[in-house]
Tab-separated table of C-alpha atoms in Angstrom:
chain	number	residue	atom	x	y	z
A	6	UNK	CA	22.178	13.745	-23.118
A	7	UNK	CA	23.703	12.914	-19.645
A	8	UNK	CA	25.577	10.027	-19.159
A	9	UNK	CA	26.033	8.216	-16.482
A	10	UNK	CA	29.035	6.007	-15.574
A	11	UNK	CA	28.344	3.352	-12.321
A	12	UNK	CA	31.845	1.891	-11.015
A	13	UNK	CA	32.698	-0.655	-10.161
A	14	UNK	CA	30.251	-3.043	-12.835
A	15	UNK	CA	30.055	-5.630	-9.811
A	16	UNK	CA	31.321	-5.741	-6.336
A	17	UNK	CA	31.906	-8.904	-4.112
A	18	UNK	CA	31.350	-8.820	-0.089
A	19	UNK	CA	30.455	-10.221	2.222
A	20	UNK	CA	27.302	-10.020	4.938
A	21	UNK	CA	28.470	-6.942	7.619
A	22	UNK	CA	31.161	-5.527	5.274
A	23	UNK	CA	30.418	-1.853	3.910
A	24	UNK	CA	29.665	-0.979	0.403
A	25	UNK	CA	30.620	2.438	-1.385
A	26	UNK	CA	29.277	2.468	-5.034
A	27	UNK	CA	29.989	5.027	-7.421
A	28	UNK	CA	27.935	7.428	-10.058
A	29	UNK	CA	29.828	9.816	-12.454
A	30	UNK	CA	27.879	12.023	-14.753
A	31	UNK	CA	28.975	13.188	-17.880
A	32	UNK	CA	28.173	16.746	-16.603
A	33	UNK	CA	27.198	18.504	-13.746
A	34	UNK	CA	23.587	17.145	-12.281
A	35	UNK	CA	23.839	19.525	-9.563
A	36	UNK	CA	21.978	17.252	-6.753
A	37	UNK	CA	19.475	15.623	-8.594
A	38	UNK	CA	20.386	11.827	-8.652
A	39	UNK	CA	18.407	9.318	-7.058
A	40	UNK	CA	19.354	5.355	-6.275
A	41	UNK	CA	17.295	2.356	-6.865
A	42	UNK	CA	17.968	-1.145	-5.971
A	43	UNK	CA	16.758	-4.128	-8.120
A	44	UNK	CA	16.350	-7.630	-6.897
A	45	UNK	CA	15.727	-10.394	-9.430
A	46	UNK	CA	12.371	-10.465	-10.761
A	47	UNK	CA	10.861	-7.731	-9.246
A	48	UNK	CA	10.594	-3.792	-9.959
A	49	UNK	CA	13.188	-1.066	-8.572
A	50	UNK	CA	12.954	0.496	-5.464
A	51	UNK	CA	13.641	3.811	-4.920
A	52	UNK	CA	16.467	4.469	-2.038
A	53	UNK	CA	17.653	7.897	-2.688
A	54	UNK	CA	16.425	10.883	-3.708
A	55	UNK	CA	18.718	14.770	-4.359
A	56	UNK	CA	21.456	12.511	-3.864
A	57	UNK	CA	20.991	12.321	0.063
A	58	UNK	CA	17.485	11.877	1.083
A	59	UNK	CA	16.333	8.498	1.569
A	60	UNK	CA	13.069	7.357	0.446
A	61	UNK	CA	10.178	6.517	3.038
A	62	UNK	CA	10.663	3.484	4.702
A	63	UNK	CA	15.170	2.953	3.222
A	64	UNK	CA	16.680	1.723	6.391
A	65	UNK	CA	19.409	4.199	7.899
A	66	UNK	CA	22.506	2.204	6.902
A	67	UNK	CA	22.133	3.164	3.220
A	68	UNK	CA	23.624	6.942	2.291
A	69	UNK	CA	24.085	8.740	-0.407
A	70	UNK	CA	26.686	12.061	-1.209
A	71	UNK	CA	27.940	13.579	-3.520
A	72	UNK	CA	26.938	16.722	-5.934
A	73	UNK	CA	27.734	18.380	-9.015
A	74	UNK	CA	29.538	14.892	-10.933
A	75	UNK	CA	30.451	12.389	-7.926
A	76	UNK	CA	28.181	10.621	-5.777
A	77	UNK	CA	28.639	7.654	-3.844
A	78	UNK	CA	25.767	5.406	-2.299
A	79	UNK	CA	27.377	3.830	0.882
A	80	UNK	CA	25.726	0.181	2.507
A	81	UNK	CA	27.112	0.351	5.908
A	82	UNK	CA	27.128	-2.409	6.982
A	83	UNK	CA	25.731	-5.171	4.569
A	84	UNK	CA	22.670	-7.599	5.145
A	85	UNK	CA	22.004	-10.727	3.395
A	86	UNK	CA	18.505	-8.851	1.135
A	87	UNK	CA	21.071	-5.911	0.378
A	88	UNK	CA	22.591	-7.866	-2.636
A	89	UNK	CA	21.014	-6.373	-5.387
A	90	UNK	CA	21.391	-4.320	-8.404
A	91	UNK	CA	21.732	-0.932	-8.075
A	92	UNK	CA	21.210	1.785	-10.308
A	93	UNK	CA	21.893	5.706	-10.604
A	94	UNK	CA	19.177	8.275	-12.294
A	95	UNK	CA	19.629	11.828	-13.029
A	96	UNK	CA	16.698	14.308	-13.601
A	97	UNK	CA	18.720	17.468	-13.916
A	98	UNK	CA	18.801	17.757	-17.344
A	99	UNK	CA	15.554	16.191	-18.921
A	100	UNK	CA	14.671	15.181	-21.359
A	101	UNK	CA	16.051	12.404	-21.405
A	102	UNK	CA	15.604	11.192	-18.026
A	103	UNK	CA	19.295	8.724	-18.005
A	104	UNK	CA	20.124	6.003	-16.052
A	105	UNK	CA	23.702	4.391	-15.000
A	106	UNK	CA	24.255	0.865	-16.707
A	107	UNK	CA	24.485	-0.986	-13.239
A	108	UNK	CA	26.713	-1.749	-10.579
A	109	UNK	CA	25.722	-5.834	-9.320
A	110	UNK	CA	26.321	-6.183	-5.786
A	111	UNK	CA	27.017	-10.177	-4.667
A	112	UNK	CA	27.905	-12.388	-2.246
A	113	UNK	CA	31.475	-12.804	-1.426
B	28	UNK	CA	-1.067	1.910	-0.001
B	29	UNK	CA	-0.030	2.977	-3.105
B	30	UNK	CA	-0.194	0.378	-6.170
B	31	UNK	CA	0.182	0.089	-9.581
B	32	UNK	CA	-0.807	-2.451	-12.005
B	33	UNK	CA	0.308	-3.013	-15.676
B	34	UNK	CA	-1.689	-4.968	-18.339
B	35	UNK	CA	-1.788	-5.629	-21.559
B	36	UNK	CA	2.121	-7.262	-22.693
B	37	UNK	CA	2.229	-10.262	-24.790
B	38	UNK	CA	3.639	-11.512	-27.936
B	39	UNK	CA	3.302	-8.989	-30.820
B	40	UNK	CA	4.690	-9.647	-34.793
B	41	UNK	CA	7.146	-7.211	-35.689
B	42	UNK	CA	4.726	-3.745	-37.253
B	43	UNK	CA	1.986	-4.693	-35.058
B	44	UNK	CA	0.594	-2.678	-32.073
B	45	UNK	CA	0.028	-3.224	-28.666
B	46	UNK	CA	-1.435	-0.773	-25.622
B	47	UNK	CA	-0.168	-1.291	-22.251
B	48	UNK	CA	-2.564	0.076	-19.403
B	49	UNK	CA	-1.360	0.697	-15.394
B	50	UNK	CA	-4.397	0.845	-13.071
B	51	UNK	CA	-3.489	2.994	-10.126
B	52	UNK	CA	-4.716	3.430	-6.798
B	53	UNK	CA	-4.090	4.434	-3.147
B	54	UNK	CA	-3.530	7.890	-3.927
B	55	UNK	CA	-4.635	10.826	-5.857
B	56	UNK	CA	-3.717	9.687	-9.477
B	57	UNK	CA	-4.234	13.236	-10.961
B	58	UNK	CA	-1.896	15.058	-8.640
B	59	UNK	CA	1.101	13.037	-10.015
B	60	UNK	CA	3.352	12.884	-13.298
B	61	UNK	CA	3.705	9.221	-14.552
B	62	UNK	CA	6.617	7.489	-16.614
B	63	UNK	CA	6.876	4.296	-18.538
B	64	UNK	CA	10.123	2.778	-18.164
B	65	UNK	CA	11.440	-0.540	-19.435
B	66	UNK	CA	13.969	-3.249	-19.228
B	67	UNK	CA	15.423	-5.308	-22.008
B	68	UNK	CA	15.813	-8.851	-20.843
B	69	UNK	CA	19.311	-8.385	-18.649
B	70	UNK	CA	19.582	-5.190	-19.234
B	71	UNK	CA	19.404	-1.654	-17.104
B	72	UNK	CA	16.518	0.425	-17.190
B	73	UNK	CA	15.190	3.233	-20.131
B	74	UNK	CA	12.359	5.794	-19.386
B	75	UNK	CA	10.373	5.767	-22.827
B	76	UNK	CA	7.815	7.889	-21.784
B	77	UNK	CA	6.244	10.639	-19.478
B	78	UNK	CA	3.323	12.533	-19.163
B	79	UNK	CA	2.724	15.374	-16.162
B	80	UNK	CA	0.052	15.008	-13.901
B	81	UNK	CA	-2.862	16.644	-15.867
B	82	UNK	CA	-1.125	15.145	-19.452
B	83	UNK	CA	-0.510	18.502	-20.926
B	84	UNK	CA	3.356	18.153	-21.326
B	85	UNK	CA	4.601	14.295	-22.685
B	86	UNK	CA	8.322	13.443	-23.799
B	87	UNK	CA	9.739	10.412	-25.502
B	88	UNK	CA	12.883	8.198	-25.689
B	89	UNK	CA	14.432	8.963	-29.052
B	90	UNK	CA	13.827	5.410	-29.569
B	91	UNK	CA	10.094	5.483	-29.244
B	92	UNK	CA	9.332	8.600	-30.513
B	93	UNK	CA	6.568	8.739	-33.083
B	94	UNK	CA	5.725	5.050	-32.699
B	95	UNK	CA	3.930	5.222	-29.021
B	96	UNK	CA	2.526	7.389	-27.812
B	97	UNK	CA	1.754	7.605	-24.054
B	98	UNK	CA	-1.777	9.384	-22.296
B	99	UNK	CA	-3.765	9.096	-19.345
B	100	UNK	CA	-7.426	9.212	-17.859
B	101	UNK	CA	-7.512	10.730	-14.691
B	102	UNK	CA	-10.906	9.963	-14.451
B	103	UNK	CA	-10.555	6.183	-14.286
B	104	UNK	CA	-6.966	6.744	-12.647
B	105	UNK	CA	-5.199	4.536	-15.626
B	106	UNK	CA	-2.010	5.050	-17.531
B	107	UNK	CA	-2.015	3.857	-21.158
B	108	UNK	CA	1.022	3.037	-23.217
B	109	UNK	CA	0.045	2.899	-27.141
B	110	UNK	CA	3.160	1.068	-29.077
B	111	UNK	CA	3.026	1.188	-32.840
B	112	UNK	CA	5.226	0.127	-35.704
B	113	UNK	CA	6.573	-2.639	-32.737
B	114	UNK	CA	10.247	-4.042	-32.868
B	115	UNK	CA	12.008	-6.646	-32.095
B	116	UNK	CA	14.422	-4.202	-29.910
B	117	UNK	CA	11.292	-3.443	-28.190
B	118	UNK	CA	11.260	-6.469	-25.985
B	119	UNK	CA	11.000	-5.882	-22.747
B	120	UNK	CA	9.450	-5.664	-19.284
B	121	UNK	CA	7.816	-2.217	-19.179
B	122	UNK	CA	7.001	-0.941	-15.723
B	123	UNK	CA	4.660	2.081	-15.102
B	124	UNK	CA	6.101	4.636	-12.032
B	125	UNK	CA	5.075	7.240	-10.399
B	126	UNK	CA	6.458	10.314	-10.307
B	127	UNK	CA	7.601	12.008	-7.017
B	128	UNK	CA	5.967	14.821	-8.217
B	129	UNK	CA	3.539	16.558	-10.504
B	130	UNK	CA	5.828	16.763	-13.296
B	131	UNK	CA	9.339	15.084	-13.186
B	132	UNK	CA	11.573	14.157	-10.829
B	133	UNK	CA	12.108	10.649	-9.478
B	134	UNK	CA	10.063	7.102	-9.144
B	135	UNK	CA	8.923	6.407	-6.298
B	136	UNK	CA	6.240	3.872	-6.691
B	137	UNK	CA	6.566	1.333	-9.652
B	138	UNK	CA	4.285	-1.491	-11.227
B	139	UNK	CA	5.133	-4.948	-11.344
B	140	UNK	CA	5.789	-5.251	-15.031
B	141	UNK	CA	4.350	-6.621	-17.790
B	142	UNK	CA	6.465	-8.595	-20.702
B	143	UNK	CA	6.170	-7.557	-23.854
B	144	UNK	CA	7.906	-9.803	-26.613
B	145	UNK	CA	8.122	-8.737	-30.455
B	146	UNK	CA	8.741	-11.767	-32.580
B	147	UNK	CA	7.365	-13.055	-35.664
């Protein structure tokens, strides 16, 4: 089974700051990790897909990178609805289908 | 537009069943592979299930498997979770998703949820 590792477990800033969260896999997923963001009470939304592609309708400011291990989801530039959960997937090596544990994104 | 909606959670004993159904719509249902994925109250997120888009290939969470089975019926465009043998670590809100694709890739559409609580 992959695992995946989300750093940091929460990050703190502030409204226009940028945000750079991290996904490690326990081995290589080639490109096939996807980002969701969860709000409270309500279902994930898928943001990226093959680790760069965002989803229909994912405003431009959020990116992903990364391959093989590494990948990074970057907020550029942070509004007040991007404070959210967010989560890593991988579907490289299935089954299982594994998720990251989390990385909470609040209000500084 | 595309939506999903779960039925059927509630408070089960422990050893008791319970079948979850997700009524889709605003696309073609048979086309795409479908997941069942829940969330332990403040936890992060485990696919339990999938089934491809015609329900000839299904896999299971090592933690469900051989107590739920999941199926579908293209014809009425629902998704059916059947949970057996129920536990308590089976609490949770379980969301239905759609799959990207035809088999399995990524969710791109989920459910709203439905709670379902084991406890005697």
């Amino acid at each position: 089974e992959i695992v995946l590792t989300q750093s940091p477990a929460t990050l703190s800033l502030s409204p226009g700051e940028r945000a750079t969260l991290s996904c490690r896999a326990s081995q290589s997923v080639s490109s096939y990790l996807a980002w969701y963001q969860q709000k409270p009470g309500q279902a994930p939304r898928l943001l990226i897909y093959d680790a760069s592609n965002r989803a229909t309708g994912i405003p431009a400011r959020f990116s992903g990178s990364g391959s093989g291990t590494d990948f990074t989801l970057a907020i550029s530039s942070l509004e007040p609805e991007d404070f959210a959960v967010y989560y890593c997937q991988q579907r490289s090596n299935w089954p299982p289908i594994t998720f990251g544990q989390g990385t909470r994104l609040d209000i500084k | 537009q595309v939506q999903l909606e779960e039925s059927g959670g509630g408070v089960v004993q422990p050893g008791r069943s319970l079948r979850l159904s997700c009524a889709a719509s605003g696309f073609t249902f048979s086309s795409y592979g479908m997941h069942w994925v829940r969330q332990a109250p403040g936890k992060g997120l485990e696919c339990v299930a999938v089934i491809w888009y015609d329900g000839s290939n299904k896999y299971y969470a090592d933690s469900v498997k051989g107590r739920f089975t999941i199926f579908r019926d293209n014809s009425k465009n629902t998704l059916y979770l059947q949970m057996d043998s129920l536990r308590a670590e089976d609490t949770a809100v379980y969301y239905c998703a759609r799959d990207k694709g035809a088999t399995v890739s990524y969710f791109d559409y989920w459910g709203q949820g439905t709670l379902v609580t084991v406890s005697s």
